Amino acid sequence: MATTIRAAVAMLVLLLLSGCSDGNASPRDPSSTWSPTGTMQTPTSAAPDPVEPQLPAAAKEASETGARAFIAYYWDLINYAQVTGDVKALRSVSGRTCDVCTGLAKDLRDLYRSGGRLEGGANHVTITEAATLTTQDKAAYGFRLELDISHEPQTIVHGDGSDEVRNSGSNKFTAYILWVDNRAWRTDALDLH
């Protein structure tokens, strides 16, 4: 089982870091989409230093609107971590149960610690479906969110100076997020389709 989990984590990290393509997917219901308000751009010599995304006010509420705002923020944090190697905020909103989340953070941290970096590859999220999740006794509250994630072209520069160029594309994910301690959202699982 541990090998299967590691393989799934490795596949997601590769897809997130590489921008693999499976064509252009369109949302099933355009009226139910949510897009992040901003996207991190790869810094150039003239561009300002990237700024860590701030949790939007809407993401501080226990509602579908809050869940949608949170998952957009979560992908903004992934974009920020790709540009900077700083995974602290990303890890703080990822549950220990999310092997994909922790694997992604570890791989990004390791890439930057080895002297590598990512250029480009910003992710853009579209929510195509949201379903409420709760326990019978209402002790837990969360959402299952179906996501279309499109990726811009990206170059992975390894610590030894070698690089890999990846094309733009898109993938489908299911995110499971939980309202914890009656105060904040947390990503507990990410599944790649």
mmCIF file of C-alpha atoms in Angstrom:
data_model
loop_
_atom_site.group_PDB
_atom_site.id
_atom_site.type_symbol
_atom_site.label_atom_id
_atom_site.label_comp_id
_atom_site.label_asym_id
_atom_site.label_seq_id
_atom_site.Cartn_x
_atom_site.Cartn_y
_atom_site.Cartn_z
ATOM 1 C CA MET A 1 0.000 0.000 0.000
ATOM 2 C CA ALA A 2 2.804 2.436 0.867
ATOM 3 C CA THR A 3 4.335 1.809 -2.562
ATOM 4 C CA THR A 4 0.997 2.596 -4.236
ATOM 5 C CA ILE A 5 0.666 5.847 -2.275
ATOM 6 C CA ARG A 6 4.243 6.832 -3.120
ATOM 7 C CA ALA A 7 3.582 6.102 -6.798
ATOM 8 C CA ALA A 8 0.430 8.271 -6.758
ATOM 9 C CA VAL A 9 2.312 11.107 -5.042
ATOM 10 C CA ALA A 10 5.147 10.861 -7.535
ATOM 11 C CA MET A 11 2.720 10.987 -10.457
ATOM 12 C CA LEU A 12 0.932 14.097 -9.144
ATOM 13 C CA VAL A 13 4.187 15.876 -8.376
ATOM 14 C CA LEU A 14 5.486 15.054 -11.833
ATOM 15 C CA LEU A 15 2.287 16.346 -13.401
ATOM 16 C CA LEU A 16 2.235 19.486 -11.284
ATOM 17 C CA LEU A 17 5.919 20.168 -11.792
ATOM 18 C CA SER A 18 5.942 19.216 -15.440
ATOM 19 C CA GLY A 19 2.743 20.652 -16.856
ATOM 20 C CA CYS A 20 1.857 17.453 -18.752
ATOM 21 C CA SER A 21 -0.909 17.871 -21.278
ATOM 22 C CA ASP A 22 -4.064 15.893 -21.895
ATOM 23 C CA GLY A 23 -5.749 18.467 -24.116
ATOM 24 C CA ASN A 24 -7.989 21.376 -23.376
ATOM 25 C CA ALA A 25 -10.818 20.432 -21.041
ATOM 26 C CA SER A 26 -13.844 22.659 -20.712
ATOM 27 C CA PRO A 27 -15.909 22.953 -17.547
ATOM 28 C CA ARG A 28 -19.175 21.035 -17.379
ATOM 29 C CA ASP A 29 -21.115 23.987 -15.993
ATOM 30 C CA PRO A 30 -19.577 27.425 -16.620
ATOM 31 C CA SER A 31 -21.954 29.058 -14.133
ATOM 32 C CA SER A 32 -20.407 27.069 -11.290
ATOM 33 C CA THR A 33 -16.760 27.883 -11.912
ATOM 34 C CA TRP A 34 -14.434 29.812 -9.650
ATOM 35 C CA SER A 35 -11.129 31.204 -10.755
ATOM 36 C CA PRO A 36 -8.406 32.602 -8.523
ATOM 37 C CA THR A 37 -8.161 36.369 -8.464
ATOM 38 C CA GLY A 38 -4.471 36.346 -9.278
ATOM 39 C CA THR A 39 -1.772 34.102 -10.594
ATOM 40 C CA MET A 40 1.917 34.044 -9.811
ATOM 41 C CA GLN A 41 4.140 34.862 -12.750
ATOM 42 C CA THR A 42 7.707 33.734 -13.128
ATOM 43 C CA PRO A 43 9.872 36.603 -11.931
ATOM 44 C CA THR A 44 12.202 38.284 -14.395
ATOM 45 C CA SER A 45 14.879 40.824 -13.670
ATOM 46 C CA ALA A 46 12.291 43.606 -14.098
ATOM 47 C CA ALA A 47 9.496 41.857 -12.192
ATOM 48 C CA PRO A 48 8.965 42.418 -8.479
ATOM 49 C CA ASP A 49 9.643 39.611 -6.039
ATOM 50 C CA PRO A 50 6.669 37.237 -5.706
ATOM 51 C CA VAL A 51 4.404 37.942 -2.761
ATOM 52 C CA GLU A 52 2.863 35.121 -0.751
ATOM 53 C CA PRO A 53 -0.890 34.948 -1.450
ATOM 54 C CA GLN A 54 -3.149 36.023 1.388
ATOM 55 C CA LEU A 55 -6.206 34.028 2.418
ATOM 56 C CA PRO A 56 -9.237 35.843 0.952
ATOM 57 C CA ALA A 57 -12.014 36.894 3.327
ATOM 58 C CA ALA A 58 -14.493 34.575 1.570
ATOM 59 C CA ALA A 59 -12.264 31.581 2.407
ATOM 60 C CA LYS A 60 -12.761 32.244 6.120
ATOM 61 C CA GLU A 61 -16.371 31.079 6.107
ATOM 62 C CA ALA A 62 -17.796 27.564 6.443
ATOM 63 C CA SER A 63 -19.836 27.561 3.238
ATOM 64 C CA GLU A 64 -19.616 26.475 -0.375
ATOM 65 C CA THR A 65 -18.453 29.989 -1.254
ATOM 66 C CA GLY A 66 -15.764 29.663 1.412
ATOM 67 C CA ALA A 67 -14.699 26.247 0.114
ATOM 68 C CA ARG A 68 -14.437 27.566 -3.455
ATOM 69 C CA ALA A 69 -12.390 30.574 -2.343
ATOM 70 C CA PHE A 70 -10.127 28.332 -0.272
ATOM 71 C CA ILE A 71 -9.300 25.887 -3.071
ATOM 72 C CA ALA A 72 -8.476 28.796 -5.409
ATOM 73 C CA TYR A 73 -6.181 30.152 -2.676
ATOM 74 C CA TYR A 74 -4.639 26.679 -2.277
ATOM 75 C CA TRP A 75 -3.629 26.589 -5.948
ATOM 76 C CA ASP A 76 -2.302 30.152 -5.663
ATOM 77 C CA LEU A 77 -0.072 28.814 -2.857
ATOM 78 C CA ILE A 78 1.111 26.016 -5.166
ATOM 79 C CA ASN A 79 1.960 28.634 -7.812
ATOM 80 C CA TYR A 80 3.821 30.707 -5.220
ATOM 81 C CA ALA A 81 5.749 27.646 -3.975
ATOM 82 C CA GLN A 82 6.724 26.761 -7.557
ATOM 83 C CA VAL A 83 8.174 30.240 -8.093
ATOM 84 C CA THR A 84 9.915 30.566 -4.726
ATOM 85 C CA GLY A 85 10.471 27.121 -3.222
ATOM 86 C CA ASP A 86 8.763 28.445 -0.058
ATOM 87 C CA VAL A 87 6.302 25.714 0.987
ATOM 88 C CA LYS A 88 5.571 26.837 4.553
ATOM 89 C CA ALA A 89 2.104 28.314 3.872
ATOM 90 C CA LEU A 90 1.199 25.432 1.537
ATOM 91 C CA ARG A 91 2.076 22.897 4.221
ATOM 92 C CA SER A 92 0.108 24.810 6.865
ATOM 93 C CA VAL A 93 -3.181 24.324 4.957
ATOM 94 C CA SER A 94 -2.496 20.707 3.926
ATOM 95 C CA GLY A 95 -3.605 17.822 6.108
ATOM 96 C CA ARG A 96 -1.186 15.093 7.130
ATOM 97 C CA THR A 97 -3.621 12.686 5.462
ATOM 98 C CA CYS A 98 -2.921 14.268 2.059
ATOM 99 C CA ASP A 99 0.025 12.273 0.736
ATOM 100 C CA VAL A 100 -0.073 14.165 -2.559
ATOM 101 C CA CYS A 101 0.056 17.538 -0.760
ATOM 102 C CA THR A 102 2.963 16.600 1.470
ATOM 103 C CA GLY A 103 4.788 14.909 -1.429
ATOM 104 C CA LEU A 104 4.447 18.004 -3.612
ATOM 105 C CA ALA A 105 5.735 20.284 -0.842
ATOM 106 C CA LYS A 106 8.700 17.978 -0.183
ATOM 107 C CA ASP A 107 9.625 17.735 -3.871
ATOM 108 C CA LEU A 108 9.449 21.511 -4.373
ATOM 109 C CA ARG A 109 11.522 22.121 -1.235
ATOM 110 C CA ASP A 110 14.097 19.523 -2.326
ATOM 111 C CA LEU A 111 14.341 20.981 -5.852
ATOM 112 C CA TYR A 112 15.116 24.450 -4.511
ATOM 113 C CA ARG A 113 17.464 23.186 -1.788
ATOM 114 C CA SER A 114 19.492 21.386 -4.467
ATOM 115 C CA GLY A 115 19.928 24.679 -6.337
ATOM 116 C CA GLY A 116 17.171 24.027 -8.855
ATOM 117 C CA ARG A 117 14.150 26.114 -9.733
ATOM 118 C CA LEU A 118 10.970 26.186 -11.779
ATOM 119 C CA GLU A 119 10.304 28.697 -14.529
ATOM 120 C CA GLY A 120 6.710 29.224 -15.620
ATOM 121 C CA GLY A 121 4.111 26.520 -15.142
ATOM 122 C CA ALA A 122 1.457 28.586 -13.359
ATOM 123 C CA ASN A 123 -1.698 26.608 -12.615
ATOM 124 C CA HIS A 124 -5.223 27.912 -13.181
ATOM 125 C CA VAL A 125 -8.127 26.258 -11.380
ATOM 126 C CA THR A 126 -11.723 25.851 -12.521
ATOM 127 C CA ILE A 127 -14.184 24.197 -10.155
ATOM 128 C CA THR A 128 -16.616 22.083 -12.143
ATOM 129 C CA GLU A 129 -18.541 20.525 -9.262
ATOM 130 C CA ALA A 130 -18.903 20.951 -5.496
ATOM 131 C CA ALA A 131 -20.564 18.438 -3.163
ATOM 132 C CA THR A 132 -21.065 18.876 0.576
ATOM 133 C CA LEU A 133 -19.575 16.187 2.811
ATOM 134 C CA THR A 134 -20.710 15.692 6.389
ATOM 135 C CA THR A 135 -21.030 12.948 8.993
ATOM 136 C CA GLN A 136 -24.355 11.695 10.243
ATOM 137 C CA ASP A 137 -23.843 13.437 13.596
ATOM 138 C CA LYS A 138 -22.672 16.663 11.830
ATOM 139 C CA ALA A 139 -19.319 16.465 13.649
ATOM 140 C CA ALA A 140 -17.422 16.951 10.378
ATOM 141 C CA TYR A 141 -18.094 19.324 7.476
ATOM 142 C CA GLY A 142 -16.327 19.599 4.166
ATOM 143 C CA PHE A 143 -16.543 19.510 0.387
ATOM 144 C CA ARG A 144 -15.546 17.292 -2.491
ATOM 145 C CA LEU A 145 -14.488 19.600 -5.307
ATOM 146 C CA GLU A 146 -13.993 18.484 -8.903
ATOM 147 C CA LEU A 147 -11.265 20.588 -10.504
ATOM 148 C CA ASP A 148 -9.915 21.240 -13.970
ATOM 149 C CA ILE A 149 -6.353 22.493 -13.577
ATOM 150 C CA SER A 150 -4.676 24.019 -16.611
ATOM 151 C CA HIS A 151 -0.903 24.596 -16.610
ATOM 152 C CA GLU A 152 1.231 27.034 -18.524
ATOM 153 C CA PRO A 153 4.478 25.851 -20.192
ATOM 154 C CA GLN A 154 7.259 25.222 -17.694
ATOM 155 C CA THR A 155 10.981 24.618 -17.464
ATOM 156 C CA ILE A 156 12.338 22.560 -14.574
ATOM 157 C CA VAL A 157 15.958 23.574 -13.935
ATOM 158 C CA HIS A 158 17.767 20.974 -11.830
ATOM 159 C CA GLY A 159 20.541 21.760 -9.376
ATOM 160 C CA ASP A 160 23.138 20.398 -11.805
ATOM 161 C CA GLY A 161 22.021 22.904 -14.465
ATOM 162 C CA SER A 162 20.176 20.403 -16.660
ATOM 163 C CA ASP A 163 16.615 21.264 -17.553
ATOM 164 C CA GLU A 164 13.347 19.772 -18.766
ATOM 165 C CA VAL A 165 10.823 21.726 -20.820
ATOM 166 C CA ARG A 166 7.140 20.823 -20.407
ATOM 167 C CA ASN A 167 4.202 21.893 -22.546
ATOM 168 C CA SER A 168 1.020 23.510 -21.311
ATOM 169 C CA GLY A 169 -1.967 21.254 -20.667
ATOM 170 C CA SER A 170 -4.622 20.320 -18.157
ATOM 171 C CA ASN A 171 -5.555 17.624 -15.658
ATOM 172 C CA LYS A 172 -8.581 16.763 -13.570
ATOM 173 C CA PHE A 173 -8.367 16.475 -9.793
ATOM 174 C CA THR A 174 -10.745 15.767 -6.960
ATOM 175 C CA ALA A 175 -9.998 17.751 -3.797
ATOM 176 C CA TYR A 176 -11.402 16.874 -0.398
ATOM 177 C CA ILE A 177 -11.327 19.806 1.980
ATOM 178 C CA LEU A 178 -12.419 19.861 5.609
ATOM 179 C CA TRP A 179 -13.528 22.693 7.897
ATOM 180 C CA VAL A 180 -11.334 22.149 10.983
ATOM 181 C CA ASP A 181 -11.501 23.457 14.534
ATOM 182 C CA ASN A 182 -14.561 25.454 13.491
ATOM 183 C CA ARG A 183 -12.247 28.110 12.046
ATOM 184 C CA ALA A 184 -10.389 27.154 8.846
ATOM 185 C CA TRP A 185 -10.301 24.992 5.724
ATOM 186 C CA ARG A 186 -7.663 22.312 5.150
ATOM 187 C CA THR A 187 -6.952 20.147 2.079
ATOM 188 C CA ASP A 188 -7.132 16.542 3.261
ATOM 189 C CA ALA A 189 -6.782 14.775 -0.107
ATOM 190 C CA LEU A 190 -6.036 15.445 -3.779
ATOM 191 C CA ASP A 191 -6.765 12.720 -6.297
ATOM 192 C CA LEU A 192 -5.629 12.857 -9.904
ATOM 193 C CA HIS A 193 -8.060 11.390 -12.487
#
